[in-house]
Amino acid sequence: MLRRRPQLRSIMALMVVMAFVTPSLPALGQKTSPVAPARAQVEAVVREAYEKFKNDTSGKNADYIPYLAHVDSKLFGIAIVTTDNQSLTLGDVDYSFSIQSISKVFSQALAMEEFGPDKVFDKVGSEPTGRAFNSVFAVADMPTHTGNAYVNAGAIATVSLISGKTPDEKWNKILDFYSRVAGEKLKLIDEVYKSEAATNTGNKALSMLLAKYDRIYADPFESVDVYTKQCSVGVNVTQLARMGATLANNGKNPATGEQVIKPENIPHILSTMIMAGLYDGSGSWAWHVGLPAKSGVGGGIVAVVPGKGAIAVFAPPLDEAGNSVKAQKVIQLVANRLDFNLFSPRSVGLKSD
Ligand code: DON
């Protein structure tokens, strides 16, 4: 690692950044996590990433959902929550953004809670599509038609599986489940829902195509509507990191202690995240970062470090595949510095140094 001699400018920059750091514990370093790297080390790396990328203007807000085009593209927040419920946040951490496709992880989890992994695998599957997340061609071409729970078609099929006498009952069940995973009551962002519902003809087309192949399990348009609501749930970056930390903690919310997801379902979720969490960018992500993660076109990405915790980053501008540019850069830097890559020799029990 390069070591620079401390200079006045960088010391001043560090002091400015420190003013933004919001330790959620009474005092930093007061509690030592048995599982996470030393807190001071994590803080230093997160600050470094924040400083390095805060002025990066690459990428572009999603605009196919009109509301998202108007979100301030400079918003930038980072949160880490550990499995022993320590948290570290930096930047725009109170801004509530739409969870979008990250919701798909938790609806897949809910479907498995209700029906078990075998049925969910049978009804939805978990194969890479090699296409954009909203591809009609993937539905037509793939033997399963649904692909996986993280592309729009597979996600709509997953929602259709979830039980409920009415679409409202289903929606309330989904919102309640997400809230338990986050450890806080989450809410719909109504303007996002309205904006998306007015423009989601593509998803309606996907649902009808699924009906043609008998791969949707409730009324197609009602399923799209519940799916649109789940994508419009608001989260701040800390809530998102806590949702990831629940996955990292084998399904037990580290803040509330509730076992929200059965431990035996976690490997199926994490494997889908590795395979399809960043859509067309998933291979490159696995190669460079090696962590299960999920992105959303709202600008959020959450990455899970099993047994240790999760990092969530929010920054609206996206790359071509629909993944937040800054979030990818921050998580890659943090994961590499802290040696979180699941496939690294150290992670599999072989010492690398
Ligand atoms: O259905 C859609 O297109 C959006 N509600 C969600 C897409 C999304 O977040 C894809 N993410 N990268």
Coordinates of N, CA, C and O in Angstrom, one line a residue, residues 142-213:
M142 N -35.5 -18.0 -22.8 CA -35.0 -18.9 -21.7 C -36.0 -20.1 -21.5 O -37.2 -19.9 -21.4
P143 N -35.4 -21.3 -21.2 CA -36.3 -22.4 -21.0 C -37.2 -22.2 -19.8 O -38.4 -22.6 -19.8
T144 N -36.7 -21.4 -18.7 CA -37.6 -21.2 -17.6 C -38.5 -20.0 -17.8 O -39.4 -19.7 -17.0
H145 N -38.2 -19.1 -18.8 CA -38.9 -17.9 -19.1 C -38.7 -16.8 -18.0 O -38.6 -15.7 -18.3
T146 N -38.8 -17.3 -16.7 CA -38.7 -16.3 -15.6 C -37.2 -15.9 -15.3 O -37.0 -14.8 -14.7
G147 N -36.2 -16.7 -15.7 CA -34.8 -16.4 -15.5 C -34.4 -16.5 -14.1 O -34.0 -17.6 -13.6
N148 N -34.6 -15.4 -13.3 CA -34.2 -15.4 -11.9 C -35.1 -14.3 -11.2 O -35.7 -13.5 -11.9
A149 N -35.1 -14.4 -9.9 CA -35.9 -13.5 -9.1 C -35.5 -12.0 -9.2 O -36.2 -11.1 -8.7
Y150 N -34.3 -11.7 -9.8 CA -33.8 -10.4 -9.8 C -33.9 -9.6 -11.1 O -33.6 -8.5 -11.2
V151 N -34.4 -10.3 -12.2 CA -34.8 -9.6 -13.4 C -36.3 -9.3 -13.2 O -37.0 -10.0 -12.5
N152 N -36.8 -8.3 -14.0 CA -38.2 -7.9 -13.8 C -39.2 -9.0 -13.9 O -40.1 -9.2 -13.1
A153 N -39.0 -9.8 -15.0 CA -40.0 -10.9 -15.2 C -40.0 -11.9 -14.0 O -41.1 -12.2 -13.5
G154 N -38.8 -12.3 -13.6 CA -38.7 -13.2 -12.4 C -39.2 -12.6 -11.2 O -39.8 -13.3 -10.3
A155 N -39.0 -11.3 -11.0 CA -39.5 -10.6 -9.8 C -41.0 -10.5 -9.8 O -41.6 -10.7 -8.7
I156 N -41.6 -10.2 -10.9 CA -43.0 -10.2 -11.0 C -43.6 -11.5 -10.7 O -44.6 -11.7 -10.0
A157 N -43.0 -12.6 -11.3 CA -43.5 -14.0 -11.0 C -43.4 -14.3 -9.5 O -44.2 -14.9 -8.9
T158 N -42.3 -13.8 -8.9 CA -42.1 -14.0 -7.4 C -43.2 -13.4 -6.6 O -43.8 -14.0 -5.7
V159 N -43.5 -12.1 -7.0 CA -44.6 -11.4 -6.3 C -45.9 -12.2 -6.5 O -46.7 -12.3 -5.5
S160 N -46.1 -12.7 -7.7 CA -47.4 -13.4 -7.9 C -47.5 -14.6 -7.1 O -48.6 -15.1 -6.8
L161 N -46.4 -15.2 -6.7 CA -46.4 -16.4 -5.8 C -46.8 -16.1 -4.4 O -47.5 -17.0 -3.8
I162 N -46.5 -15.0 -3.9 CA -46.7 -14.7 -2.5 C -48.2 -14.7 -2.2 O -49.0 -14.2 -2.9
S163 N -48.6 -15.3 -1.1 CA -50.0 -15.6 -0.8 C -50.7 -14.3 -0.3 O -50.1 -13.4 0.3
G164 N -52.0 -14.3 -0.5 CA -52.8 -13.1 -0.1 C -54.1 -13.2 -0.8 O -54.1 -13.4 -2.0
K165 N -55.2 -12.9 -0.1 CA -56.5 -13.0 -0.7 C -56.7 -11.9 -1.7 O -57.4 -12.0 -2.7
T166 N -56.1 -10.7 -1.4 CA -56.2 -9.5 -2.3 C -54.8 -9.0 -2.6 O -53.9 -9.2 -1.8
P167 N -54.7 -8.2 -3.6 CA -53.4 -7.6 -3.9 C -52.9 -6.7 -2.7 O -51.8 -6.7 -2.3
D168 N -53.9 -6.1 -2.0 CA -53.6 -5.2 -0.8 C -53.0 -6.1 0.3 O -52.1 -5.6 1.0
E169 N -53.6 -7.2 0.5 CA -53.1 -8.1 1.6 C -51.6 -8.5 1.3 O -50.8 -8.6 2.2
K170 N -51.4 -8.8 0.0 CA -50.1 -9.2 -0.4 C -49.1 -8.1 -0.2 O -48.0 -8.2 0.3
W171 N -49.5 -6.9 -0.6 CA -48.6 -5.7 -0.5 C -48.3 -5.4 1.0 O -47.1 -5.2 1.3
N172 N -49.3 -5.5 1.8 CA -49.1 -5.2 3.3 C -48.1 -6.3 3.9 O -47.3 -6.0 4.7
K173 N -48.3 -7.5 3.4 CA -47.4 -8.6 3.9 C -45.9 -8.3 3.5 O -45.0 -8.4 4.2
I174 N -45.8 -7.8 2.2 CA -44.4 -7.5 1.7 C -43.8 -6.4 2.5 O -42.7 -6.4 2.9
L175 N -44.6 -5.3 2.6 CA -44.1 -4.1 3.3 C -43.7 -4.4 4.8 O -42.7 -4.0 5.3
D176 N -44.5 -5.2 5.4 CA -44.3 -5.6 6.8 C -43.0 -6.5 6.9 O -42.1 -6.3 7.8
F177 N -42.8 -7.4 5.9 CA -41.6 -8.2 5.9 C -40.4 -7.4 5.7 O -39.4 -7.5 6.4
Y178 N -40.4 -6.4 4.7 CA -39.2 -5.6 4.5 C -38.9 -4.8 5.8 O -37.7 -4.6 6.1
S179 N -39.9 -4.3 6.4 CA -39.7 -3.5 7.6 C -39.1 -4.3 8.7 O -38.2 -3.8 9.5
R180 N -39.5 -5.6 8.8 CA -38.8 -6.5 9.8 C -37.4 -6.8 9.5 O -36.5 -6.9 10.3
V181 N -37.1 -6.9 8.2 CA -35.7 -7.1 7.7 C -34.9 -5.8 8.0 O -33.7 -5.9 8.5
A182 N -35.5 -4.6 7.9 CA -34.8 -3.4 8.1 C -34.7 -3.0 9.6 O -33.9 -2.2 10.0
G183 N -35.6 -3.6 10.4 CA -35.7 -3.3 11.8 C -36.3 -1.9 12.1 O -36.2 -1.4 13.2
E184 N -37.0 -1.4 11.1 CA -37.8 -0.1 11.2 C -38.9 -0.2 10.3 O -38.9 -0.8 9.2
K185 N -40.0 0.6 10.6 CA -41.1 0.7 9.7 C -40.8 1.4 8.5 O -40.3 2.5 8.5
L186 N -40.9 0.7 7.3 CA -40.7 1.4 6.0 C -42.0 1.9 5.4 O -43.0 1.3 5.7
K187 N -41.8 2.8 4.5 CA -43.1 3.4 3.9 C -42.9 3.5 2.3 O -41.8 3.6 1.8
L188 N -44.0 3.5 1.7 CA -44.1 3.7 0.3 C -43.8 5.2 0.0 O -44.2 6.1 0.7
I189 N -43.0 5.4 -1.1 CA -42.8 6.8 -1.5 C -43.9 7.0 -2.7 O -43.7 6.5 -3.8
D190 N -44.9 7.7 -2.3 CA -46.1 7.7 -3.2 C -45.8 8.3 -4.6 O -46.3 7.8 -5.6
E191 N -45.0 9.4 -4.6 CA -44.7 10.0 -5.9 C -43.9 9.0 -6.8 O -44.1 9.0 -8.0
V192 N -43.0 8.2 -6.2 CA -42.3 7.2 -7.0 C -43.3 6.2 -7.6 O -43.3 5.9 -8.8
Y193 N -44.2 5.7 -6.7 CA -45.1 4.7 -7.1 C -46.0 5.3 -8.3 O -46.2 4.6 -9.3
K194 N -46.5 6.5 -8.1 CA -47.4 7.1 -9.2 C -46.6 7.3 -10.5 O -47.1 7.0 -11.6
S195 N -45.3 7.7 -10.3 CA -44.5 8.0 -11.5 C -44.3 6.7 -12.3 O -44.3 6.6 -13.5
E196 N -44.0 5.6 -11.5 CA -43.6 4.3 -12.1 C -44.9 3.7 -12.7 O -44.9 3.1 -13.8
A197 N -46.0 3.8 -11.9 CA -47.2 3.1 -12.3 C -47.8 3.7 -13.6 O -48.4 3.0 -14.5
A198 N -47.4 5.0 -13.9 CA -47.9 5.7 -15.1 C -47.1 5.3 -16.3 O -47.5 5.6 -17.4
T199 N -45.9 4.7 -16.1 CA -45.0 4.4 -17.2 C -44.6 3.0 -17.3 O -43.6 2.7 -18.0
N200 N -45.3 2.1 -16.6 CA -44.7 0.7 -16.6 C -45.3 -0.3 -17.6 O -45.6 -1.5 -17.3
T201 N -45.5 0.2 -18.8 CA -46.1 -0.6 -19.8 C -45.2 -1.8 -20.1 O -45.7 -2.9 -20.4
G202 N -43.9 -1.6 -20.1 CA -43.0 -2.7 -20.3 C -43.1 -3.9 -19.4 O -43.2 -5.0 -19.8
N203 N -43.3 -3.5 -18.1 CA -43.5 -4.6 -17.1 C -44.8 -5.3 -17.3 O -45.0 -6.5 -17.1
K204 N -45.9 -4.5 -17.7 CA -47.2 -5.2 -18.0 C -47.0 -6.2 -19.2 O -47.6 -7.3 -19.1
A205 N -46.2 -5.8 -20.2 CA -46.0 -6.7 -21.3 C -45.3 -7.9 -20.8 O -45.6 -9.0 -21.2
L206 N -44.3 -7.7 -20.0 CA -43.6 -8.9 -19.4 C -44.5 -9.9 -18.7 O -44.5 -11.1 -18.9
S207 N -45.5 -9.3 -18.0 CA -46.4 -10.1 -17.2 C -47.3 -10.9 -18.1 O -47.6 -12.1 -17.8
M208 N -47.7 -10.3 -19.2 CA -48.6 -11.0 -20.1 C -47.8 -12.1 -20.9 O -48.3 -13.2 -21.1
L209 N -46.5 -11.8 -21.1 CA -45.7 -12.9 -21.8 C -45.5 -14.0 -20.8 O -45.5 -15.2 -21.2
L210 N -45.3 -13.7 -19.5 CA -45.2 -14.8 -18.5 C -46.5 -15.7 -18.5 O -46.4 -16.9 -18.4
A211 N -47.6 -15.0 -18.7 CA -48.9 -15.7 -18.6 C -49.0 -16.7 -19.8 O -49.5 -17.8 -19.7
K212 N -48.5 -16.2 -21.0 CA -48.4 -17.1 -22.2 C -47.7 -18.4 -21.8 O -48.1 -19.5 -22.3
Y213 N -46.6 -18.3 -21.0 CA -45.8 -19.5 -20.7 C -46.2 -20.2 -19.4 O -45.5 -21.0 -18.9

